[in-house]
XYZ file of C-alpha atoms in Angstrom:
726
model
C 0.000 0.000 0.000
C 1.705 3.189 -1.164
C 0.760 6.578 0.222
C 0.440 9.432 -2.267
C -0.057 13.084 -1.518
C -0.260 16.360 -3.368
C 2.699 18.689 -3.451
C 0.647 21.541 -2.050
C -0.601 19.787 1.059
C 1.361 17.104 2.852
C -1.209 15.424 5.065
C 0.176 11.913 5.103
C -1.949 8.955 6.068
C -0.566 5.958 7.949
C 1.442 3.330 6.177
C 3.228 4.205 2.969
C 6.867 3.805 2.074
C 8.893 2.877 5.154
C 11.617 5.222 6.285
C 15.181 3.955 6.285
C 15.789 2.286 9.604
C 17.635 4.479 12.087
C 19.881 2.707 14.559
C 22.465 3.428 17.212
C 25.970 4.173 16.000
C 28.288 2.219 18.260
C 31.097 4.667 17.572
C 29.055 7.453 19.137
C 26.643 6.173 21.769
C 23.138 7.471 21.337
C 23.740 8.820 17.861
C 21.230 7.894 15.192
C 22.070 7.264 11.551
C 20.400 5.516 8.633
C 21.122 1.793 8.434
C 23.017 0.820 5.287
C 20.537 -0.377 2.672
C 19.595 0.194 -0.908
C 17.008 2.712 0.229
C 19.080 4.540 2.852
C 20.664 7.490 1.121
C 23.362 9.528 2.860
C 20.975 12.501 2.851
C 18.575 10.879 5.313
C 20.636 11.626 8.421
C 21.259 15.178 7.204
C 17.537 15.787 6.866
C 16.892 14.476 10.359
C 19.769 16.591 11.680
C 17.984 19.699 10.382
C 15.344 18.929 12.972
C 17.960 18.300 15.685
C 17.293 14.561 15.522
C 20.707 12.925 15.825
C 19.965 10.296 18.490
C 17.247 7.721 19.004
C 16.274 9.683 22.114
C 15.868 12.816 20.001
C 13.457 10.957 17.741
C 11.513 9.590 20.711
C 11.191 13.060 22.229
C 10.163 14.598 18.899
C 6.511 14.709 19.877
C 3.463 15.409 17.711
C 2.099 18.906 17.339
C -1.393 17.618 16.478
C -3.324 14.507 15.439
C -5.603 13.400 12.635
C -8.391 10.905 13.185
C -8.273 8.212 10.523
C -9.905 5.554 12.670
C -13.414 6.121 11.268
C -15.105 6.445 7.881
C -17.937 8.853 7.119
C -20.552 7.971 4.501
C -20.510 10.452 1.623
C -24.203 11.226 2.102
C -23.455 12.308 5.707
C -20.768 14.855 4.779
C -21.300 18.527 5.585
C -19.414 21.582 4.249
C -16.662 22.652 6.660
C -16.264 19.150 8.071
C -12.932 17.327 8.121
C -13.666 13.710 7.318
C -12.402 10.467 5.826
C -14.366 8.562 3.208
C -13.792 5.421 1.160
C -14.997 4.817 -2.350
C -14.161 3.746 -5.887
C -12.728 6.084 -8.516
C -15.235 6.376 -11.376
C -13.671 9.269 -13.317
C -10.277 10.939 -13.587
C -9.540 13.788 -15.989
C -7.362 16.844 -16.411
C -9.294 19.999 -17.229
C -8.138 23.482 -18.177
C -10.996 25.618 -16.932
C -10.170 28.083 -15.482
C -6.672 26.649 -14.990
C -5.039 23.270 -15.365
C -6.355 20.926 -12.677
C -6.981 17.257 -12.080
C -10.536 16.283 -11.164
C -11.344 12.843 -9.722
C -14.818 11.536 -8.879
C -15.154 8.943 -6.113
C -18.365 6.947 -5.797
C -19.850 5.226 -2.749
C -23.077 3.456 -3.618
C -25.107 6.101 -5.399
C -23.260 9.042 -3.795
C -20.261 10.844 -5.286
C -17.510 13.124 -3.989
C -15.281 15.268 -6.218
C -11.533 15.508 -5.533
C -9.736 18.490 -7.028
C -5.920 18.839 -7.387
C -4.158 21.948 -8.687
C -0.680 20.405 -8.403
C -0.197 16.778 -9.388
C 2.059 14.252 -11.093
C 1.550 11.568 -13.704
C 2.314 8.842 -11.152
C -0.587 10.073 -9.049
C -2.935 9.878 -12.003
C -1.932 6.253 -12.524
C -2.669 5.486 -8.871
C -6.151 7.003 -9.000
C -7.226 5.452 -12.268
C -10.896 4.485 -12.609
C -11.655 1.325 -10.670
C -9.180 2.002 -7.837
C -10.529 1.846 -4.297
C -9.306 4.823 -2.311
C -9.548 6.390 1.132
C -9.452 10.146 1.100
C -9.350 12.633 3.949
C -9.660 16.394 3.938
C -11.885 19.414 4.441
C -15.279 19.205 2.772
C -16.599 22.189 0.876
C -19.481 22.942 -1.434
C -18.559 22.968 -5.134
C -20.344 23.757 -8.397
C -21.081 20.064 -8.928
C -21.728 19.176 -5.265
C -19.457 18.427 -2.325
C -15.709 18.269 -2.963
C -12.297 18.098 -1.314
C -9.335 20.127 -2.591
C -5.943 18.450 -2.285
C -7.055 15.720 0.127
C -4.672 13.123 1.511
C -5.448 9.763 -0.047
C -4.415 6.148 -0.184
C -5.251 3.262 -2.491
C -6.606 0.378 -0.383
C -7.949 -3.138 -0.773
C -11.621 -3.712 -0.110
C -12.121 -4.459 3.584
C -8.698 -3.079 4.596
C -8.696 -2.500 8.369
C -8.781 1.024 9.768
C -5.994 2.317 12.029
C -6.610 1.760 15.735
C -4.826 4.918 16.888
C -4.864 8.599 16.014
C -2.338 9.638 13.370
C 0.393 11.941 14.711
C 1.538 15.000 12.757
C 5.088 16.056 13.639
C 7.068 19.268 13.240
C 9.055 18.737 10.063
C 11.194 20.431 7.440
C 11.506 20.323 3.669
C 12.444 16.886 2.438
C 11.318 15.018 5.572
C 7.859 13.554 5.071
C 5.439 12.634 7.806
C 5.612 8.983 6.744
C 9.393 9.025 7.042
C 9.247 10.607 10.493
C 6.589 8.190 11.739
C 8.604 5.178 10.676
C 11.897 6.534 12.047
C 10.256 7.319 15.390
C 8.585 3.910 15.498
C 11.962 2.251 14.851
C 13.587 4.277 17.624
C 10.806 3.429 20.083
C 11.083 -0.262 19.280
C 14.795 -0.574 19.994
C 15.275 2.023 22.768
C 14.408 1.189 26.369
C 13.196 4.084 28.513
C 13.793 2.987 32.085
C 12.559 5.226 34.879
C 15.414 7.473 36.014
C 13.622 9.504 38.651
C 13.875 8.070 42.159
C 10.659 6.586 43.554
C 8.554 9.259 45.172
C 10.098 12.251 43.384
C 6.864 12.963 41.494
C 4.903 12.449 44.672
C 7.138 14.874 46.589
C 7.120 17.450 43.811
C 3.543 17.371 42.558
C 1.583 16.013 45.522
C 0.222 12.699 46.642
C -2.094 12.293 43.645
C 0.653 12.625 41.031
C 2.215 9.202 41.437
C -0.941 7.337 40.576
C -2.187 9.782 37.942
C 0.960 10.219 35.850
C 2.207 7.484 33.520
C 5.825 6.389 33.346
C 7.939 8.253 30.798
C 7.923 5.199 28.508
C 4.152 4.935 28.647
C 3.771 8.693 28.180
C 5.829 8.918 24.986
C 4.229 5.792 23.507
C 0.757 7.167 24.169
C 1.626 10.542 22.668
C 3.090 8.964 19.537
C 0.220 6.464 19.159
C -2.847 7.607 21.111
C -5.824 5.233 20.972
C -8.919 6.408 19.157
C -10.650 6.726 22.519
C -8.050 9.209 23.850
C -9.458 12.703 24.515
C -8.210 14.676 21.509
C -8.801 18.044 23.170
C -6.507 17.114 26.094
C -3.856 15.874 23.664
C -3.946 19.001 21.494
C -4.091 21.365 24.469
C -1.292 19.373 26.141
C -3.221 18.910 29.366
C -3.295 15.101 29.197
C -1.421 13.309 32.051
C 1.100 12.040 29.489
C 1.903 15.641 28.528
C 2.151 16.581 32.194
C 4.821 13.921 32.694
C 6.758 15.189 29.652
C 6.562 18.816 30.765
C 7.723 18.031 34.286
C 10.708 16.046 33.017
C 11.642 18.804 30.563
C 11.445 21.507 33.237
C 13.436 19.303 35.590
C 16.189 18.891 32.978
C 16.369 22.639 32.467
C 16.530 23.354 36.185
C 19.194 20.684 36.721
C 21.328 22.008 33.888
C 21.228 25.634 34.986
C 21.733 24.877 38.658
C 24.640 22.564 37.882
C 26.183 25.303 35.739
C 25.736 27.747 38.608
C 27.414 25.328 41.017
C 30.296 24.815 38.576
C 30.915 28.560 38.427
C 31.168 28.635 42.198
C 34.128 26.265 41.959
C 36.002 28.746 39.771
C 38.213 31.422 41.304
C 37.477 35.113 40.936
C 39.240 38.249 42.177
C 38.241 39.064 45.740
C 37.207 42.706 45.823
C 36.871 43.746 49.488
C 33.522 45.340 50.332
C 34.880 47.452 53.198
C 35.688 50.785 51.540
C 38.971 52.454 52.388
C 38.473 55.904 53.808
C 40.665 57.346 51.056
C 39.420 54.990 48.353
C 37.416 55.798 45.258
C 34.280 54.079 46.566
C 34.197 56.027 49.844
C 34.797 59.326 48.076
C 32.183 58.510 45.446
C 29.536 57.604 48.036
C 30.297 60.806 49.918
C 30.000 62.883 46.738
C 26.650 61.473 45.608
C 24.256 64.430 45.219
C 21.260 62.253 46.108
C 20.391 59.435 48.461
C 19.941 55.929 47.127
C 16.421 54.566 47.272
C 15.715 51.667 49.600
C 15.692 49.273 46.637
C 19.025 50.593 45.382
C 20.569 50.181 48.823
C 19.329 46.575 49.059
C 20.667 45.695 45.612
C 24.001 47.388 46.293
C 24.467 45.328 49.466
C 23.879 42.130 47.465
C 26.342 43.092 44.736
C 29.138 44.366 46.990
C 28.965 41.105 48.956
C 29.200 39.126 45.696
C 32.261 41.092 44.605
C 34.013 40.224 47.854
C 33.418 36.487 47.365
C 36.144 34.202 45.953
C 33.911 32.855 43.169
C 32.630 34.874 40.191
C 29.459 36.863 40.603
C 26.887 36.041 37.950
C 24.082 38.445 38.777
C 21.246 39.904 36.757
C 20.275 43.402 37.861
C 16.856 44.289 36.574
C 14.850 47.393 37.127
C 12.282 49.428 35.321
C 13.156 52.322 33.053
C 14.736 55.107 35.116
C 15.073 53.062 38.313
C 18.752 53.889 38.728
C 20.738 50.866 37.590
C 23.658 52.935 36.258
C 24.559 54.277 39.702
C 24.784 50.688 40.987
C 27.151 49.820 38.128
C 29.261 52.865 39.027
C 29.467 51.802 42.692
C 30.514 48.274 41.651
C 33.157 49.717 39.339
C 34.519 51.882 42.165
C 34.808 48.862 44.486
C 36.636 46.989 41.723
C 39.074 49.833 41.087
C 39.810 50.170 44.813
C 40.903 46.511 44.816
C 43.418 47.195 42.032
C 41.398 45.688 39.189
C 39.831 47.048 36.036
C 36.101 47.306 35.353
C 34.485 47.168 31.918
C 30.994 48.263 30.905
C 29.717 47.002 27.540
C 26.556 48.334 25.883
C 24.882 47.172 22.653
C 24.866 50.554 20.874
C 27.243 53.484 20.768
C 24.492 55.882 21.851
C 23.867 53.887 25.019
C 27.583 53.365 25.613
C 28.172 57.112 25.192
C 25.466 57.849 27.764
C 27.315 55.605 30.216
C 30.579 57.328 29.335
C 29.133 60.776 30.015
C 27.531 59.769 33.320
C 30.345 57.687 34.764
C 33.053 60.082 33.638
C 31.194 62.930 35.328
C 30.903 60.892 38.531
C 34.276 59.128 38.739
C 36.824 61.034 36.651
C 36.873 64.086 39.009
C 37.686 61.641 41.821
C 40.774 60.378 39.982
C 39.446 57.328 38.105
C 40.951 56.872 34.643
C 38.062 56.226 32.228
C 38.725 55.026 28.655
C 36.328 54.909 25.703
C 36.553 51.906 23.360
C 34.249 51.648 20.339
C 34.479 50.707 16.692
C 34.120 54.324 15.577
C 37.428 55.378 17.123
C 40.117 56.535 14.704
C 43.042 54.157 14.366
C 45.423 56.341 16.376
C 42.944 56.884 19.198
C 42.093 53.193 19.261
C 45.763 52.198 19.550
C 46.167 54.587 22.453
C 43.063 53.219 24.187
C 44.207 49.609 23.684
C 47.596 50.436 25.153
C 45.998 51.941 28.270
C 43.759 48.901 28.684
C 46.660 46.458 28.271
C 48.926 48.332 30.681
C 46.267 48.681 33.369
C 46.359 52.473 33.190
C 42.692 52.392 32.144
C 40.732 51.603 35.301
C 37.233 51.804 33.809
C 36.679 50.848 30.159
C 33.351 51.790 28.571
C 32.293 50.858 25.070
C 30.512 48.539 22.697
C 31.273 44.983 21.578
C 34.566 46.396 20.239
C 36.045 45.576 23.648
C 35.700 41.819 23.064
C 37.817 41.805 19.903
C 40.985 39.749 19.904
C 43.139 42.879 19.887
C 41.793 43.973 23.284
C 43.799 42.703 26.263
C 43.018 43.712 29.829
C 45.739 43.831 32.436
C 43.532 42.930 35.413
C 39.846 42.685 34.535
C 37.872 42.196 37.725
C 34.317 43.166 36.746
C 32.445 42.954 33.468
C 29.123 44.840 33.300
C 26.874 43.993 30.357
C 24.038 46.457 29.873
C 20.866 45.394 28.051
C 22.273 41.875 28.346
C 19.532 40.253 26.240
C 21.006 41.925 23.149
C 24.288 40.071 23.461
C 24.816 36.433 22.596
C 26.372 33.900 24.906
C 29.617 33.906 22.918
C 29.987 37.685 23.278
C 29.500 37.629 27.045
C 31.907 34.730 27.425
C 34.498 36.588 25.351
C 34.342 39.566 27.703
C 34.534 37.319 30.756
C 37.514 35.503 29.262
C 39.584 38.670 28.902
C 41.044 38.160 32.357
C 42.986 35.174 31.020
C 45.535 37.624 29.645
C 46.727 38.522 33.134
C 49.829 36.824 34.429
C 48.992 36.824 38.133
C 45.307 35.926 38.136
C 45.749 32.253 37.426
C 42.523 30.653 36.257
C 40.326 33.342 37.786
C 37.482 34.848 35.791
C 35.953 38.275 36.347
C 32.721 38.963 38.152
C 29.856 39.622 35.771
C 26.915 41.948 36.315
C 24.206 41.885 33.664
C 21.676 44.708 33.591
C 18.287 44.835 31.926
C 15.683 47.574 31.797
C 13.207 45.053 30.380
C 11.550 43.610 33.472
C 11.511 39.834 33.416
C 8.361 37.997 34.525
C 8.790 35.681 37.491
C 8.224 32.555 35.407
C 11.084 33.509 33.077
C 13.370 34.393 35.970
C 12.711 30.959 37.512
C 13.347 29.067 34.274
C 15.596 30.663 31.669
C 17.507 32.673 34.296
C 17.623 30.014 37.006
C 21.431 29.960 36.827
C 21.708 33.625 37.797
C 21.314 35.479 41.042
C 18.683 38.140 40.407
C 18.566 41.574 41.992
C 15.557 43.781 41.504
C 15.227 47.547 41.782
C 11.485 47.788 42.281
C 11.336 51.413 43.372
C 11.667 54.541 41.235
C 13.672 57.543 42.473
C 11.528 60.256 44.042
C 10.338 63.024 41.769
C 9.734 60.932 38.644
C 6.644 62.310 36.920
C 4.129 59.752 35.597
C 3.884 59.721 31.803
C 0.426 60.091 30.264
C -0.013 57.735 27.296
C -2.358 58.655 24.441
C -3.288 56.381 21.527
C -4.052 58.351 18.367
C -4.871 57.358 14.780
C -2.487 58.685 12.140
C -5.541 60.346 10.580
C -5.057 62.976 13.314
C -1.447 63.637 12.317
C -1.969 67.393 11.934
C -3.271 67.620 15.509
C -0.181 65.802 16.736
C 2.113 68.167 14.818
C 0.280 71.121 16.395
C 0.838 69.579 19.827
C 4.552 69.268 19.058
C 4.719 72.948 18.048
C 2.988 74.065 21.232
C 5.286 71.988 23.462
C 8.428 73.259 21.754
C 7.357 76.904 21.882
C 6.634 76.427 25.586
C 10.293 75.510 26.086
C 9.977 71.716 26.115
C 11.756 69.245 23.819
C 10.185 66.465 21.765
C 11.114 63.024 20.390
C 9.495 61.766 17.185
C 10.245 58.057 16.710
C 9.939 56.211 13.379
C 10.415 52.479 12.851
C 12.358 52.485 9.548
C 15.170 54.427 7.916
C 14.341 53.723 4.268
C 10.981 53.218 2.587
C 9.764 49.633 2.522
C 7.173 48.913 -0.137
C 6.075 45.842 1.803
C 5.323 47.695 5.029
C 4.626 51.173 3.620
C 5.857 52.849 6.763
C 6.754 56.479 7.128
C 10.516 56.747 7.239
C 12.639 58.774 9.591
C 14.318 60.597 6.719
C 11.050 61.596 5.040
C 9.445 62.471 8.366
C 12.396 64.712 9.184
C 11.902 66.645 5.936
C 8.139 66.867 6.435
C 8.461 68.173 9.984
C 11.036 70.760 8.931
C 8.519 72.012 6.362
C 5.590 71.889 8.789
C 7.492 73.484 11.693
C 9.820 76.097 10.155
C 10.087 77.947 13.460
C 11.654 74.922 15.199
C 15.123 73.404 15.038
C 14.660 69.749 14.006
C 17.403 67.113 14.209
C 17.674 63.587 12.826
C 19.442 60.554 14.251
C 19.416 56.954 13.062
C 21.642 53.914 13.114
C 23.268 54.577 9.742
C 24.573 58.018 10.589
C 28.360 58.190 10.986
C 29.149 57.904 14.716
C 30.569 61.419 14.900
C 27.438 62.916 13.321
C 25.222 60.842 15.600
C 27.118 62.013 18.675
C 26.899 65.646 17.535
C 23.125 65.472 17.062
C 22.593 63.816 20.442
C 24.831 66.348 22.152
C 22.912 69.217 20.536
C 19.601 67.765 21.694
C 20.929 67.134 25.206
C 22.016 70.764 25.664
C 18.745 72.112 24.258
C 20.000 73.338 20.882
C 17.305 71.262 19.123
C 13.572 71.485 19.771
C 12.610 68.235 18.053
C 14.581 65.049 17.473
C 13.396 62.659 14.767
C 14.880 59.259 15.494
C 14.682 55.537 14.953
C 14.837 53.158 17.906
C 18.511 53.985 18.489
C 17.162 56.199 21.295
C 15.307 53.277 22.861
C 17.633 52.931 25.829
C 20.083 55.058 27.746
C 19.116 58.529 26.489
C 18.464 60.905 29.373
C 17.241 64.422 28.522
C 15.151 65.789 31.444
C 13.744 68.646 29.338
C 12.140 66.225 26.850
C 8.508 65.874 27.902
C 6.711 64.754 24.729
C 7.289 61.668 22.598
C 5.477 60.704 19.418
C 5.884 57.097 18.287
C 4.849 56.668 14.672
C 3.408 53.316 13.559
C 3.306 52.222 17.175
C 1.445 49.090 16.096
C 4.720 47.811 14.606
C 6.609 47.866 17.903
C 6.726 45.218 20.598
C 5.624 45.998 24.140
C 9.170 45.955 25.497
C 10.269 48.501 22.892
C 7.284 50.759 23.499
C 7.921 50.661 27.246
C 11.597 51.500 26.738
C 10.780 54.353 24.386
C 8.208 55.822 26.741
C 10.863 55.820 29.444
C 12.819 58.488 27.560
C 10.309 61.116 28.743
C 9.127 61.893 32.257
C 12.680 62.419 33.505
C 12.171 66.042 34.498
C 9.569 67.949 36.507
C 7.239 68.818 33.608
C 4.108 66.798 32.840
C 5.081 64.303 30.132
C 3.060 62.678 27.364
C 3.745 59.738 25.057
C 1.605 59.694 21.900
C 1.325 56.281 20.234
C 0.218 56.978 16.679
C -1.074 53.970 14.744
C -2.219 53.087 11.241
C -5.373 51.098 10.572
C -6.416 48.359 10.385
C -5.036 47.073 13.671
C -4.470 43.373 14.280
C -5.775 41.847 17.502
C -2.203 41.557 18.791
C -1.464 45.214 18.033
C -4.685 46.276 19.767
C -3.700 44.249 22.839
C -0.250 45.867 22.934
C -1.527 49.422 22.613
C -4.256 48.797 25.170
C -1.641 47.495 27.600
C 0.485 50.626 27.144
C -2.508 52.850 27.868
C -3.589 50.879 30.935
C -0.314 50.520 32.839
C 3.171 51.952 33.263
C 4.262 49.048 35.478
C 7.113 47.362 33.639
C 6.488 44.007 35.282
C 2.801 43.998 34.368
C 3.748 44.949 30.812
C 6.310 42.140 30.759
C 3.722 39.645 32.026
C 1.282 40.589 29.284
C 4.044 40.556 26.699
C 4.893 37.003 27.712
C 1.258 36.042 27.174
C 1.094 37.746 23.782
C 4.454 36.843 22.271
C 6.034 34.097 24.327
C 9.519 34.203 25.894
C 11.522 35.082 22.777
C 11.479 38.846 23.222
C 12.842 38.623 26.746
C 15.524 36.083 25.937
C 16.879 37.773 22.829
C 20.297 36.327 22.037
C 20.670 34.594 25.410
C 19.958 31.167 23.997
C 21.090 31.870 20.426
C 18.338 29.725 18.989
C 18.684 26.747 21.326
C 15.219 25.790 22.496
C 15.505 25.127 26.205
C 11.795 24.453 26.588
C 9.946 22.877 23.679
C 6.839 21.604 25.407
C 6.282 23.827 28.444
C 4.097 26.917 28.142
C 5.348 29.402 30.722
C 1.895 30.928 31.079
C -0.258 27.795 31.226
C 2.298 25.637 33.026
C 3.686 28.174 35.481
C 2.480 26.051 38.410
C 4.962 23.311 37.434
C 8.056 25.497 37.740
C 8.384 25.561 41.525
C 7.900 21.768 41.917
C 10.533 21.191 39.211
C 12.929 23.578 40.955
C 12.504 21.785 44.279
C 12.921 18.381 42.645
C 16.127 19.579 40.949
C 17.602 20.698 44.254
C 16.764 17.322 45.819
C 18.303 15.365 42.945
C 21.476 17.456 42.887
C 21.855 16.843 46.595
C 20.978 13.135 46.719
C 21.474 11.569 43.281
C 24.269 13.113 41.135
C 24.449 9.996 38.930
C 20.742 10.242 38.201
C 21.187 13.923 37.379
C 23.732 13.128 34.655
C 21.512 10.421 33.184
C 18.490 12.720 33.107
C 20.434 15.520 31.422
C 21.920 13.171 28.846
C 18.440 11.931 27.986
C 16.871 15.361 27.623
C 19.677 17.670 26.516
C 22.575 15.609 25.189
C 25.269 17.936 23.910
C 23.105 21.031 24.430
C 23.876 21.111 28.136
C 27.357 22.501 27.490
C 25.739 25.501 25.825
C 23.414 26.143 28.730
C 26.342 26.502 31.115
C 27.486 29.695 29.388
């Protein structure tokens, strides 16, 4: 029995050509490869590898995304338009027509009833299979046609009369080009047949973690994966699709447990590595003591709490790996400055790396103003430096003369060598990949007296991270939270306005500027995109100059030469410009207290995190501040939800929670995982209740069963665990 399908719609039915058998390679335990045979082409393993399926265990844990019910047949006279059904009948006609375009039309008869099958893409071999007289089972969506009910591009199979129906639901797997569903089903079946799945969790661990009812309600892992790959026809399809079935619960718990074990083991491994000890008792004549005495403002209670946590970490003999998160304007930079001062007092260098030159320059201006007058030697290191200036900066870094180095990813290039790097601060950490952060941390290896020590690392984020993300993807980090804004911050009023009212918005900009305030106008693109048809920053700049001749209007975007960009930002900061037209390069780090109005054009194109960051650029002075989110119609449901959220709340953590619901964890993680899916089956919104039990179970296993920990991680992560330790 050979399965055939249309090119346009691959909805394979059970059976069909068997996949090449996949078996364990004894040269690499656990690795899967095609067995040598006439049918096993070298490309088979490559196609599976595209899906990350290199071991039998990978195949077994490649679980269905949905199911199709081929266990029943529906009489043709019972079919209804809109129904998805399977019917069996005999082909009575097969012809290629050319009205209105070339298509293949097949009529299937069952008793006196007929069903039309229509194919727009087809092959000659398919026509031979469905020749008149062939008995066929077809499955697809029923719709009303000109000549009665029909199916377009159904899945079909030629069968013998009386052929038995499948006894289980048909799984549909995530796939890629060149890997058919039939191939995947057979490869997975082969892997299940030859791979034992013994229980690795100690008796009672599920009971302890999930409660007394879990042990009896949850299947073993072996039973769970077999049920999910081949659910009986009686299985509740809704529970399978929604992933609430007990078998899915077992899978999710084991996946979360593997993630928690991996991150906690990585955290423990870092604690076995040496780091510079940076005493937290400030010398009376030291930079830290003088800096604290010179602060023109008192730290908030939250800042004081966070600073105590960080200064204690810096004094420890193992490397700090701490995430400092706080809402826009909460005062993270001052904490970084205090940590840098403690580092410099201990005779080490501190480095602060930011993702953009604008943000890095803001740090340079602030920290130089705070620390340079007290004697700290601050050096700027960015790709825009002229060759001579860059050589001079590199020499100061290598000699140790530079005590605080501020810049972009230029500081992780091979040519940069630190004399004694003790602290690496990574701002907006989600924008940097693992490899970049490791490169900065590894710069201490150039020192001759530090041995195998690695620097302390402080990662900062102004994008608040929901608790579920902090407990999962950031479980390897110590997290400090600044949950209190400095006194005097003025709440920002958010208005949502259609771009049909553009002239009113321009008038509002004129009035604010003439009243002595400054304005941001943010555009999402630099050049015109025919696909998106968005207003560009360059065109908007010209239009606003024409509409507001009495105002001084500047333009800044990512493609400006660095010197020009710096000049425009400096002019806006000192009040020489009334209005700044910008792309999202001003999303973070820009601090102009006199700017009290922001207009975000095509706000529907921005994510919640970006909108929240942008809004944080205003409200930094004493004047009432407004953020106008201007949108184009029609709005998608997702865009409406985002804009509604921005109007309803200014709480970064509430915004982050809703963003997680709308878009999933990707926006928060950014480059942290560099594409490695740490959680494939767990939904951090729906399954949040599982996180704490998995965390507790991980701690118990790490304490009591280290051998079991390794086995569990090998089963679930394989080689990916090494990446997670970064």
